Coordinates of C-alpha atoms in Angstrom, one line a residue:
D1 CA 40.3 122.8 113.7
L2 CA 43.8 121.0 112.8
E3 CA 42.3 118.9 109.8
Q4 CA 41.4 123.1 108.4
S5 CA 43.5 125.3 109.8
P6 CA 46.9 126.9 109.0
Y7 CA 48.6 127.4 111.6
L8 CA 52.2 128.0 110.4
D9 CA 52.6 131.4 112.2
V10 CA 51.7 129.8 115.2
L11 CA 54.1 126.2 114.9
S12 CA 57.3 128.3 113.9
E13 CA 56.9 130.0 116.7
R14 CA 57.8 127.2 118.2
G15 CA 60.6 125.0 115.5
A16 CA 58.1 124.5 113.1
L17 CA 58.9 126.5 109.7
T18 CA 62.3 124.8 109.6
T19 CA 60.6 120.9 109.9
L20 CA 58.7 122.4 106.9
Q21 CA 61.3 123.5 104.5
M22 CA 63.0 120.3 105.8
M23 CA 59.7 117.9 104.6
E24 CA 60.2 120.1 101.7
L25 CA 56.3 121.5 102.1
K26 CA 55.9 125.0 100.8
P27 CA 55.4 128.0 103.7
G28 CA 51.1 128.9 104.0
T29 CA 51.1 124.3 103.7
V30 CA 48.0 123.3 105.8
I31 CA 49.3 121.9 109.0
T32 CA 46.1 118.0 109.6
T33 CA 46.3 115.9 111.9
D34 CA 48.6 113.3 109.5
V35 CA 51.1 116.9 108.9
A36 CA 51.7 118.0 112.8
R37 CA 51.8 114.2 113.4
E38 CA 54.7 114.0 111.4
I39 CA 55.7 116.9 113.1
C40 CA 55.9 116.1 116.3
V41 CA 58.0 113.6 115.5
R42 CA 61.1 115.9 114.0
T43 CA 61.0 118.0 117.3
N44 CA 61.4 115.2 119.0
R45 CA 58.1 115.6 120.4
H46 CA 56.0 113.1 122.5
V47 CA 52.8 113.5 122.3
L48 CA 50.8 115.6 120.1
L49 CA 47.6 117.6 121.1
A50 CA 44.4 117.9 118.2
G51 CA 41.8 120.4 119.6
K52 CA 38.1 120.5 118.0
V53 CA 35.2 122.9 119.2
A54 CA 31.9 122.0 117.0
I55 CA 28.7 123.4 117.6
V56 CA 25.7 120.4 118.0
G57 CA 22.3 121.1 118.4
G58 CA 22.9 124.5 119.7
E59 CA 25.5 123.9 122.1
Y60 CA 29.4 123.4 121.7
L61 CA 31.3 120.5 122.2
V62 CA 35.2 120.7 122.8
T63 CA 37.3 117.6 122.3
L64 CA 40.9 116.7 123.7
E65 CA 42.8 114.0 122.5
A66 CA 46.1 113.2 122.8
T67 CA 48.0 110.5 120.8
D68 CA 51.8 109.3 120.7
C69 CA 53.9 111.4 118.3
N70 CA 55.5 107.9 117.1
S71 CA 52.8 104.4 117.2
G72 CA 49.7 107.6 117.1
K73 CA 48.2 105.3 119.2
R74 CA 45.9 107.5 121.4
L75 CA 46.6 107.7 124.8
A76 CA 44.0 110.0 126.3
T77 CA 40.8 111.8 125.4
A78 CA 38.4 114.1 127.1
K79 CA 35.0 116.0 125.8
A80 CA 32.7 119.0 127.7
Q81 CA 30.2 120.6 125.9
A82 CA 29.7 124.5 125.8
S83 CA 26.5 126.0 126.7
T84 CA 27.2 129.7 125.0
K85 CA 29.9 130.4 123.4
A86 CA 31.7 132.5 126.4
K87 CA 32.3 129.0 128.3
V88 CA 34.1 127.4 125.4
L89 CA 37.2 128.4 127.5
E90 CA 36.1 126.8 130.8
A91 CA 35.1 123.1 129.1
L92 CA 38.3 123.5 127.5
D93 CA 40.0 124.3 130.8
T94 CA 38.3 121.2 131.4
V95 CA 38.9 119.4 128.7
A96 CA 42.9 119.9 129.4
D97 CA 42.4 119.1 132.9
H98 CA 41.4 115.6 132.5
V99 CA 44.2 114.7 129.8
R100 CA 46.7 115.8 132.0
R101 CA 45.8 114.0 135.1
S102 CA 45.2 111.0 132.3
L103 CA 48.6 111.4 131.1
G104 CA 50.5 111.3 134.3
E105 CA 54.4 112.0 134.4
S106 CA 54.8 112.1 131.1
A107 CA 57.6 111.4 129.2
K108 CA 57.8 108.5 132.0
S109 CA 54.3 107.1 131.4
L110 CA 53.9 107.3 127.8
N111 CA 55.6 104.2 125.6
S112 CA 57.4 106.6 123.6
Y113 CA 60.2 105.8 121.1
D114 CA 64.0 105.2 121.9
V115 CA 65.7 107.2 119.6
P116 CA 65.1 110.8 118.8
I117 CA 64.6 112.2 115.8
H118 CA 68.0 114.5 114.6
Q119 CA 67.3 117.3 112.2
A120 CA 68.4 116.7 108.1
T121 CA 66.8 117.8 105.2
T122 CA 65.0 114.9 103.5
A123 CA 60.6 114.8 102.8
S124 CA 61.0 111.1 104.0
L125 CA 60.2 110.7 107.5
E126 CA 61.4 106.9 107.0
A127 CA 64.3 107.8 105.9
L128 CA 64.9 110.7 108.3
Q129 CA 64.5 107.7 111.1
A130 CA 67.2 105.5 109.5
Y131 CA 69.1 108.6 109.9
S132 CA 69.2 109.6 113.0
A133 CA 68.9 105.7 114.4
G134 CA 72.7 105.6 112.4
A135 CA 73.0 109.0 114.2
T136 CA 72.4 108.0 117.9
L137 CA 74.5 105.4 117.3
N138 CA 77.2 107.0 116.8
E139 CA 76.7 109.0 119.4
L140 CA 76.6 105.9 122.2
G141 CA 80.4 105.6 120.5
K142 CA 79.1 102.4 119.0
D143 CA 81.0 100.7 116.1
Q144 CA 80.1 102.4 112.6
S145 CA 79.7 98.8 111.1
E146 CA 76.4 98.4 112.6
S147 CA 75.9 102.7 112.0
L148 CA 76.5 101.9 108.3
P149 CA 73.7 99.9 107.0
L150 CA 71.2 102.6 108.8
F151 CA 72.3 105.6 106.6
Q152 CA 72.2 103.1 103.3
R153 CA 68.6 102.8 104.7
A154 CA 68.4 106.4 104.6
V155 CA 69.7 107.1 101.2
E156 CA 67.6 104.0 99.4
L157 CA 64.8 105.9 100.8
D158 CA 65.5 108.9 99.6
P159 CA 68.0 108.8 97.2
S160 CA 68.5 113.1 97.8
F161 CA 69.8 113.3 101.1
A162 CA 72.8 114.2 101.2
M163 CA 73.5 114.6 104.8
A164 CA 73.1 110.7 104.7
Y165 CA 75.8 110.3 102.1
G166 CA 78.3 112.6 104.7
Q167 CA 77.1 109.6 107.2
I168 CA 78.0 106.9 105.3
A169 CA 81.1 109.1 103.9
N170 CA 81.9 109.5 107.6
D171 CA 81.6 106.1 109.0
Y172 CA 83.5 105.0 105.3
Y173 CA 86.5 107.0 106.7
N174 CA 86.6 106.3 109.8
L175 CA 86.6 102.0 108.8
S176 CA 89.7 103.3 106.4
E177 CA 87.8 102.7 103.5
F178 CA 89.1 106.1 101.9
K179 CA 88.0 105.9 98.7
L180 CA 84.8 104.5 99.8
A181 CA 84.6 107.6 101.6
S182 CA 86.0 110.3 98.9
Q183 CA 83.3 109.4 96.3
N184 CA 80.4 109.6 99.6
Y185 CA 82.3 113.0 100.6
K186 CA 81.3 114.4 96.9
K187 CA 78.0 112.8 96.4
A188 CA 77.1 114.6 99.4
M189 CA 78.4 118.1 98.1
D190 CA 76.2 117.8 94.9
L191 CA 73.4 117.2 96.3
S192 CA 73.4 120.1 99.0
G193 CA 72.3 122.6 97.5
N194 CA 68.9 122.2 98.6
V195 CA 70.5 122.1 102.5
N196 CA 70.0 124.4 104.8
A197 CA 72.3 126.9 105.9
K198 CA 74.4 124.8 108.5
E199 CA 73.8 121.4 107.6
R200 CA 75.8 122.9 104.5
L201 CA 78.6 124.0 106.2
V202 CA 78.6 120.5 107.8
L203 CA 79.4 119.5 104.4
Q204 CA 81.4 121.4 104.0
A205 CA 84.3 120.2 106.8
H206 CA 84.2 116.8 106.2
Y207 CA 84.9 117.4 102.3
Y208 CA 87.3 119.8 102.8
A209 CA 89.8 117.9 105.4
E210 CA 88.5 114.1 104.9
G211 CA 87.4 114.2 101.1
V212 CA 89.4 115.6 99.2
G213 CA 92.8 116.4 101.9
D214 CA 92.6 120.2 102.0
R215 CA 93.0 120.1 105.7
L216 CA 93.8 123.9 106.1
Q217 CA 90.4 124.7 104.5
G218 CA 88.7 122.0 106.3
I219 CA 90.2 123.7 110.1
K220 CA 88.7 127.2 108.9
T221 CA 85.0 126.2 108.1
Y222 CA 84.8 124.2 111.2
Q223 CA 86.5 126.5 112.4
L224 CA 83.6 128.8 111.2
W225 CA 81.2 125.3 112.3
A226 CA 82.6 126.1 115.8
A227 CA 81.8 129.7 115.8
T228 CA 78.6 129.8 113.9
Y229 CA 77.0 126.7 116.4
P230 CA 79.6 126.9 119.7
R231 CA 77.1 124.2 121.5
E232 CA 78.0 121.8 119.3
S233 CA 81.3 119.6 120.1
A234 CA 81.7 118.0 116.8
P235 CA 83.3 120.4 115.2
A236 CA 85.3 120.7 117.9
V237 CA 86.3 117.1 117.3
N238 CA 87.6 117.5 114.0
I239 CA 89.7 121.3 114.0
I240 CA 92.0 118.7 116.4
D241 CA 91.9 115.5 114.4
S242 CA 92.8 117.7 111.7
Y243 CA 96.0 119.4 113.4
T244 CA 97.3 116.2 114.7
Q245 CA 97.2 114.4 110.3
I246 CA 99.3 117.4 109.0
G247 CA 102.0 117.2 112.7
Q248 CA 100.3 121.0 113.6
Y249 CA 100.0 119.1 116.9
A250 CA 100.6 122.5 119.1
A251 CA 97.3 123.9 117.7
A252 CA 95.7 120.2 117.8
I253 CA 96.8 120.3 122.2
S254 CA 96.0 123.9 122.3
E255 CA 92.3 123.0 121.0
G256 CA 91.6 119.9 122.3
E257 CA 92.3 121.7 125.9
R258 CA 90.0 123.8 125.3
A259 CA 87.4 121.5 123.6
L260 CA 87.8 119.6 127.0
A261 CA 86.4 121.9 129.2
A262 CA 83.9 123.0 127.5
Y263 CA 82.0 119.3 125.6
E264 CA 83.6 117.1 128.4
S265 CA 80.4 114.4 127.4
N266 CA 82.2 114.3 124.4
S267 CA 84.5 111.1 124.3
L268 CA 86.2 111.8 120.9
I269 CA 87.4 115.0 122.6
Y270 CA 89.3 112.4 125.0
S271 CA 90.9 110.5 122.4
T272 CA 91.6 113.2 119.7
L273 CA 93.0 115.5 122.8
A274 CA 95.7 112.4 124.3
R275 CA 96.3 110.8 120.0
A276 CA 97.5 114.6 119.8
Y277 CA 99.5 114.5 123.0
A278 CA 101.3 111.1 122.3
D279 CA 102.9 112.9 118.8
D280 CA 104.4 115.2 120.7
G281 CA 105.8 113.3 123.0
R282 CA 103.9 114.3 125.9
F283 CA 103.1 110.7 127.1
D284 CA 102.3 111.9 130.5
E285 CA 99.6 114.3 129.6
A286 CA 98.8 111.9 127.3
L287 CA 98.0 109.1 129.5
S288 CA 97.0 111.7 132.2
V289 CA 93.2 112.6 129.7
A290 CA 93.3 108.8 129.0
A291 CA 93.2 108.6 132.8
K292 CA 90.3 111.1 132.6
A293 CA 87.8 109.6 129.9
I294 CA 88.0 106.0 131.1
R295 CA 87.2 107.6 135.1
N296 CA 84.9 109.1 133.1
G297 CA 82.9 106.0 131.3
K298 CA 84.8 107.9 128.1
D299 CA 86.4 104.5 127.4
S300 CA 87.8 103.8 123.5
E301 CA 89.3 101.8 120.9
G302 CA 90.8 104.7 120.0
L303 CA 92.3 106.3 123.1
H304 CA 94.0 102.1 124.1
S305 CA 95.4 102.6 120.4
T306 CA 97.5 105.8 121.8
M307 CA 97.8 104.2 125.6
F308 CA 99.3 101.3 123.4
Q309 CA 101.5 102.5 121.4
I310 CA 103.2 104.5 124.8
A311 CA 104.5 101.1 126.3
V312 CA 105.6 100.7 123.0
A313 CA 107.4 103.7 123.4
R314 CA 108.7 103.4 126.4
H315 CA 109.2 99.8 126.3
N316 CA 107.0 99.2 128.6
P317 CA 106.3 94.9 129.1
D318 CA 103.6 95.3 131.5
S319 CA 101.3 98.6 129.6
I320 CA 102.1 96.2 127.1
H321 CA 100.5 93.4 128.2
Q322 CA 97.9 94.6 129.9
E323 CA 97.0 96.7 126.5
M324 CA 97.6 93.4 125.1
V325 CA 94.7 91.9 127.2
W326 CA 91.9 95.1 126.9
A327 CA 91.9 94.1 122.8
E328 CA 91.5 90.3 123.4
N329 CA 88.2 91.4 125.1
H330 CA 87.0 94.3 122.5
A331 CA 88.1 92.5 119.8
S332 CA 85.1 93.9 117.3
G333 CA 84.2 96.5 115.1
W334 CA 87.6 98.2 113.1
Y335 CA 89.7 97.5 117.1
A336 CA 89.1 94.0 115.7
W337 CA 91.5 94.0 112.0
Y338 CA 93.5 97.5 113.7
F339 CA 95.4 96.0 116.8
P340 CA 96.8 93.2 115.2
Y341 CA 97.5 95.8 112.9
L342 CA 100.1 97.8 115.8
Q343 CA 100.7 94.6 116.9
A344 CA 102.8 93.6 113.6
S345 CA 104.2 97.0 113.0
V346 CA 106.2 96.9 116.2
A347 CA 107.3 93.0 115.4
A348 CA 108.3 94.9 112.5
A349 CA 110.4 98.0 114.1
A350 CA 111.6 95.2 116.8
G351 CA 113.6 93.6 113.3
H352 CA 111.4 90.3 113.9
Y353 CA 109.7 90.3 110.7
A354 CA 108.8 86.9 110.7
L355 CA 106.2 87.1 113.8
A356 CA 105.8 90.9 111.9
T357 CA 104.3 88.5 109.1
A358 CA 101.7 86.6 111.2
Y359 CA 99.8 89.3 112.8
Y360 CA 99.6 91.2 109.3
R361 CA 97.6 88.5 108.3
K362 CA 95.3 88.0 110.8
S363 CA 94.6 92.0 110.2
Y364 CA 94.1 91.1 106.5
D365 CA 92.1 88.4 107.2
V366 CA 90.0 90.0 110.0
A367 CA 89.6 93.1 107.4
I368 CA 88.6 90.5 104.6
S369 CA 86.0 88.5 107.2
A370 CA 84.3 92.1 107.6
G371 CA 84.0 92.7 104.4
L372 CA 87.2 95.5 104.3
V373 CA 89.1 95.5 101.4
E374 CA 90.4 99.0 100.6
A375 CA 91.6 98.4 104.5
A376 CA 92.7 94.8 104.0
D377 CA 94.9 96.2 100.9
D378 CA 96.4 99.3 102.7
V379 CA 97.1 96.5 105.7
L380 CA 98.8 94.9 102.4
T381 CA 100.4 97.6 101.3
D382 CA 102.4 99.1 104.4
E383 CA 103.5 95.7 104.9
A384 CA 105.1 96.1 101.7
E385 CA 106.4 99.5 102.3
T386 CA 107.6 97.8 105.4
E387 CA 109.6 95.2 103.2
V388 CA 111.4 97.3 101.4
S389 CA 112.9 98.9 104.6
L390 CA 114.0 95.8 105.4
G391 CA 115.5 95.4 102.3
L392 CA 113.1 92.6 101.5
R393 CA 112.3 93.5 98.2
S394 CA 111.1 90.5 96.0
A395 CA 109.1 89.7 99.6
A396 CA 107.6 93.2 98.9
R397 CA 107.2 92.4 95.4
A398 CA 105.2 89.1 96.7
T399 CA 102.6 91.0 99.3
L400 CA 101.8 93.0 96.2
G401 CA 101.0 90.5 94.3
R402 CA 98.0 89.9 97.5
L403 CA 96.5 92.2 96.4
R404 CA 92.2 92.3 95.3
N405 CA 92.8 96.1 93.6
P406 CA 96.7 96.0 92.6
T407 CA 96.1 98.9 90.6
A408 CA 94.3 101.5 93.1
D409 CA 95.2 104.7 92.8
V410 CA 96.1 105.4 96.5
E411 CA 99.7 107.3 97.1
D412 CA 100.9 104.8 99.6
L413 CA 101.1 101.7 97.1
A414 CA 102.6 104.2 94.7
L415 CA 105.1 105.4 96.9
V416 CA 106.3 101.6 97.3
H417 CA 106.0 100.8 93.2
A418 CA 108.4 104.0 93.1
Q419 CA 110.2 102.3 95.6
L420 CA 110.6 99.4 94.2
G421 CA 112.1 100.8 90.7
D422 CA 108.4 100.5 89.0
V423 CA 108.7 103.8 87.8
A424 CA 105.8 103.0 85.1
F425 CA 103.3 102.7 88.1
A426 CA 104.7 106.1 89.7
E427 CA 104.6 108.2 86.9
Q428 CA 100.9 107.0 86.2
F429 CA 100.0 108.3 89.6
I430 CA 101.6 111.9 89.8
A431 CA 100.1 112.5 86.2
R432 CA 96.4 111.3 87.7
H433 CA 96.9 114.4 90.0
A434 CA 99.0 116.6 88.1
S435 CA 96.3 119.3 88.8
E436 CA 95.5 118.5 92.8
T437 CA 94.5 121.7 94.3
A438 CA 97.3 123.4 95.4
D439 CA 96.8 123.3 99.5
T440 CA 95.9 119.5 99.7
L441 CA 98.1 117.3 101.3
M442 CA 98.5 115.5 98.1
A443 CA 100.4 118.2 96.5
N444 CA 102.0 119.0 99.5
V445 CA 103.2 115.0 100.7
Y446 CA 102.6 112.9 98.9
L447 CA 103.4 113.4 94.8
P448 CA 106.7 115.5 96.7
Q449 CA 107.3 111.5 98.2
L450 CA 107.2 110.0 95.1
R451 CA 108.7 112.7 93.1
S452 CA 111.7 112.9 96.0
V453 CA 111.6 108.5 95.3
L454 CA 112.1 108.6 91.7
D455 CA 114.7 110.9 91.8
M456 CA 117.4 109.3 93.8
Q457 CA 115.9 106.1 91.7
D458 CA 118.0 107.9 88.8
G459 CA 120.6 109.6 90.7
R460 CA 119.5 113.2 91.5
P461 CA 119.8 113.2 94.9
A462 CA 119.9 116.5 94.9
E463 CA 116.5 117.1 92.5
A464 CA 115.4 114.6 95.1
I465 CA 116.0 117.0 98.4
A466 CA 114.1 120.2 96.5
D467 CA 111.0 118.3 95.8
L468 CA 110.3 117.7 99.6
D469 CA 111.2 121.0 100.5
I470 CA 107.2 121.8 99.9
A471 CA 106.7 119.4 102.5
T472 CA 108.3 120.8 105.6
P473 CA 105.3 122.1 107.4
Y474 CA 104.2 118.3 107.6
E475 CA 106.9 116.7 107.9
L476 CA 106.5 115.5 111.4
K477 CA 103.1 114.5 110.3
S478 CA 105.0 111.0 109.6
Y479 CA 108.6 109.8 109.8
V480 CA 108.7 109.5 105.7
V481 CA 110.0 113.0 104.3
L482 CA 112.3 113.5 107.0
Y483 CA 113.9 109.9 106.2
E484 CA 114.3 110.3 102.4
R485 CA 115.4 113.6 102.9
G486 CA 117.9 112.1 105.1
Q487 CA 119.0 109.4 102.6
A488 CA 119.0 111.8 99.9
Y489 CA 121.7 114.3 102.3
L490 CA 123.7 111.2 102.7
R491 CA 123.7 110.3 98.4
A492 CA 124.6 113.7 98.3
G493 CA 127.8 114.0 100.6
E494 CA 126.3 115.5 102.5
A495 CA 126.2 114.1 106.7
Q496 CA 125.7 117.1 108.3
A497 CA 122.5 118.1 106.6
A498 CA 121.4 114.1 106.7
A499 CA 122.5 114.0 110.1
A500 CA 119.5 116.4 111.1
Q501 CA 116.8 114.8 109.6
Y502 CA 117.7 111.5 111.4
Q503 CA 118.0 113.6 114.7
K504 CA 114.4 114.9 114.1
I505 CA 113.3 111.9 113.3
L506 CA 114.7 110.6 116.5
V507 CA 113.3 113.6 119.2
H508 CA 109.9 113.4 118.6
P509 CA 109.4 109.7 119.4
G510 CA 105.7 110.4 119.5
S511 CA 105.1 111.0 116.0
T512 CA 105.3 107.1 114.7
P513 CA 106.3 104.6 118.1
I514 CA 106.1 101.6 116.5
S515 CA 107.3 103.4 113.0
V516 CA 110.3 100.8 111.5
L517 CA 112.1 104.0 110.0
Y518 CA 112.4 105.3 114.1
P519 CA 115.1 102.6 115.1
L520 CA 116.7 103.0 110.8
A521 CA 117.0 106.4 111.9
H522 CA 119.7 105.8 114.3
F523 CA 121.4 103.9 111.6
G524 CA 121.1 106.8 109.4
L525 CA 122.7 109.2 111.6
A526 CA 125.2 106.7 112.4
R527 CA 125.9 106.8 108.6
A528 CA 125.9 110.1 108.9
Y529 CA 128.4 110.5 111.9
A530 CA 130.6 107.8 109.6
L531 CA 130.3 110.5 106.6
Q532 CA 132.1 113.1 108.8
H533 CA 135.0 110.7 110.0
N534 CA 133.1 111.0 113.7
A535 CA 134.1 107.9 114.9
V536 CA 132.7 107.7 119.0
D537 CA 129.5 109.1 117.5
S538 CA 129.1 106.2 114.8
R539 CA 129.5 103.4 116.6
K540 CA 127.5 104.8 119.3
E541 CA 124.8 105.2 116.4
Y542 CA 125.1 101.9 115.5
G543 CA 125.6 100.5 118.4
Q544 CA 122.0 101.7 119.1
F545 CA 120.2 100.8 116.7
L546 CA 122.1 97.0 117.0
E547 CA 120.6 97.5 120.9
L548 CA 117.6 98.1 119.5
W549 CA 117.2 94.7 117.6
R550 CA 119.3 92.8 119.5
D551 CA 116.6 90.1 118.7
A552 CA 116.1 90.7 115.5
D553 CA 115.7 88.2 112.9
E554 CA 119.2 87.2 112.0
D555 CA 118.4 87.0 108.0
L556 CA 117.5 90.7 107.4
P557 CA 119.6 91.9 105.0
V558 CA 119.6 95.3 106.5
L559 CA 121.0 93.5 110.3
K560 CA 123.8 92.5 108.6
Q561 CA 124.9 95.5 106.1
A562 CA 124.2 97.8 110.0
R563 CA 127.0 94.6 111.4
L564 CA 129.2 95.1 108.7
E565 CA 129.4 98.7 108.7
F566 CA 130.2 98.4 112.5
A567 CA 133.0 96.8 112.3
Q568 CA 134.5 98.6 109.9
V569 CA 134.3 102.0 111.7
K570 CA 137.4 102.0 113.6

């Protein structure tokens, strides 16, 4: 009788012991019908069978009832009498046969719920159901703006639900709301004391890699996760992404190729591997992975972001047009604001500043309308950084004046302020992060960049060069380190060393193919050759830059300066 008997030992053989722990029920708990139904839901079963044997008038009455785990609806009931104890099993066979026939083709005949329950530690079944609904949307590739409210509902129902906070953090991270993501990663870690071993591993991996930017520790934890649970594809996706984020593309590709062979059904593996190939300049292989993904029904915005940037890098107008059409037909979710941002970057890299401004405005407006304030401010920050690179310092200050949070603790914002000579803002940022963990990107990339810019402001190029030494292992994650180092070498009069930095940018066209720093690397290389009195190569590089900017806005200070210097090289 389920109402009276503890079935913990039997149920533990089918995973119920772990489920009871997740329900925060102690071992030895009596499994009542209500508890059994919750176990049924949590373990993704469809039907609960409850049996009872009762003595009625000297005979035995055997009853078997089948109910829908999720709704509690009665699906079938059968009763049989046994005149003696020896005939009870015979009666049980009779009722079991009747119930099985009544249920018919089990899974197809039952009005079962749509969303599978994911195993996660919480005492609240309602919170778990909201969490599972959000996780299912993520698995289906839906936009994070759809799943985020479900995870937020889960923590409303259970404020100590660590895994739900982790999913909130993941959604914010993918929506480019990085500060909110970091706060929720920390919240998840703070609550991880009561989760099981696997959940703790998952939370730690995300916390290190995405929460605090310690990508190397994050990779190690993801690798432990992958080794411990080899059937799961999620750690592989994050390992590929983390290696790509730090510019170690060979490692990302190696992991991605292995993961794709093992987990062909995971759409994120296609997009992360394609991006790793593209960032490494292996455009044909990136497009091959993208084509395979589309054939297999694994198309995604991430894939098309990569395909668009490859089309731009190859100056392929037909492919660019195709990607623009695709984006117009999929203008929802994060890609609705991100694609205009990509277009702004492309326009700026070609010297089309007026056009870039219009795209930046569109990207900002869409992000604001979606409630993504941090992403919108990041768009403005990138716009200001681009304006500084184009020599439009007044425009950059005006752009920063539009920020919703002008004092945000964001590395890119601090970098723009440093480039504009706002020393106090940059120094305060450095002071706030002085105790940063030694292995984080903050300690190894962002703070060195800031210190380098400040040293250049003070006329100390040698110190600026030294500042960037620690960033060398990560210098291909973007062009900023290489470009800053090239500028410092030029200022120090070390033309050959400067040329090497700009050349490294130009031989890696995939790293940031739509960055304005790529064409400006031709300009910097031309200056380095001129400093070496190599007029032939200098004129060639000036010519390359001016050809890339042949349709650029005429009033750009950088363009005017390049033309002036080109005319002076004999």
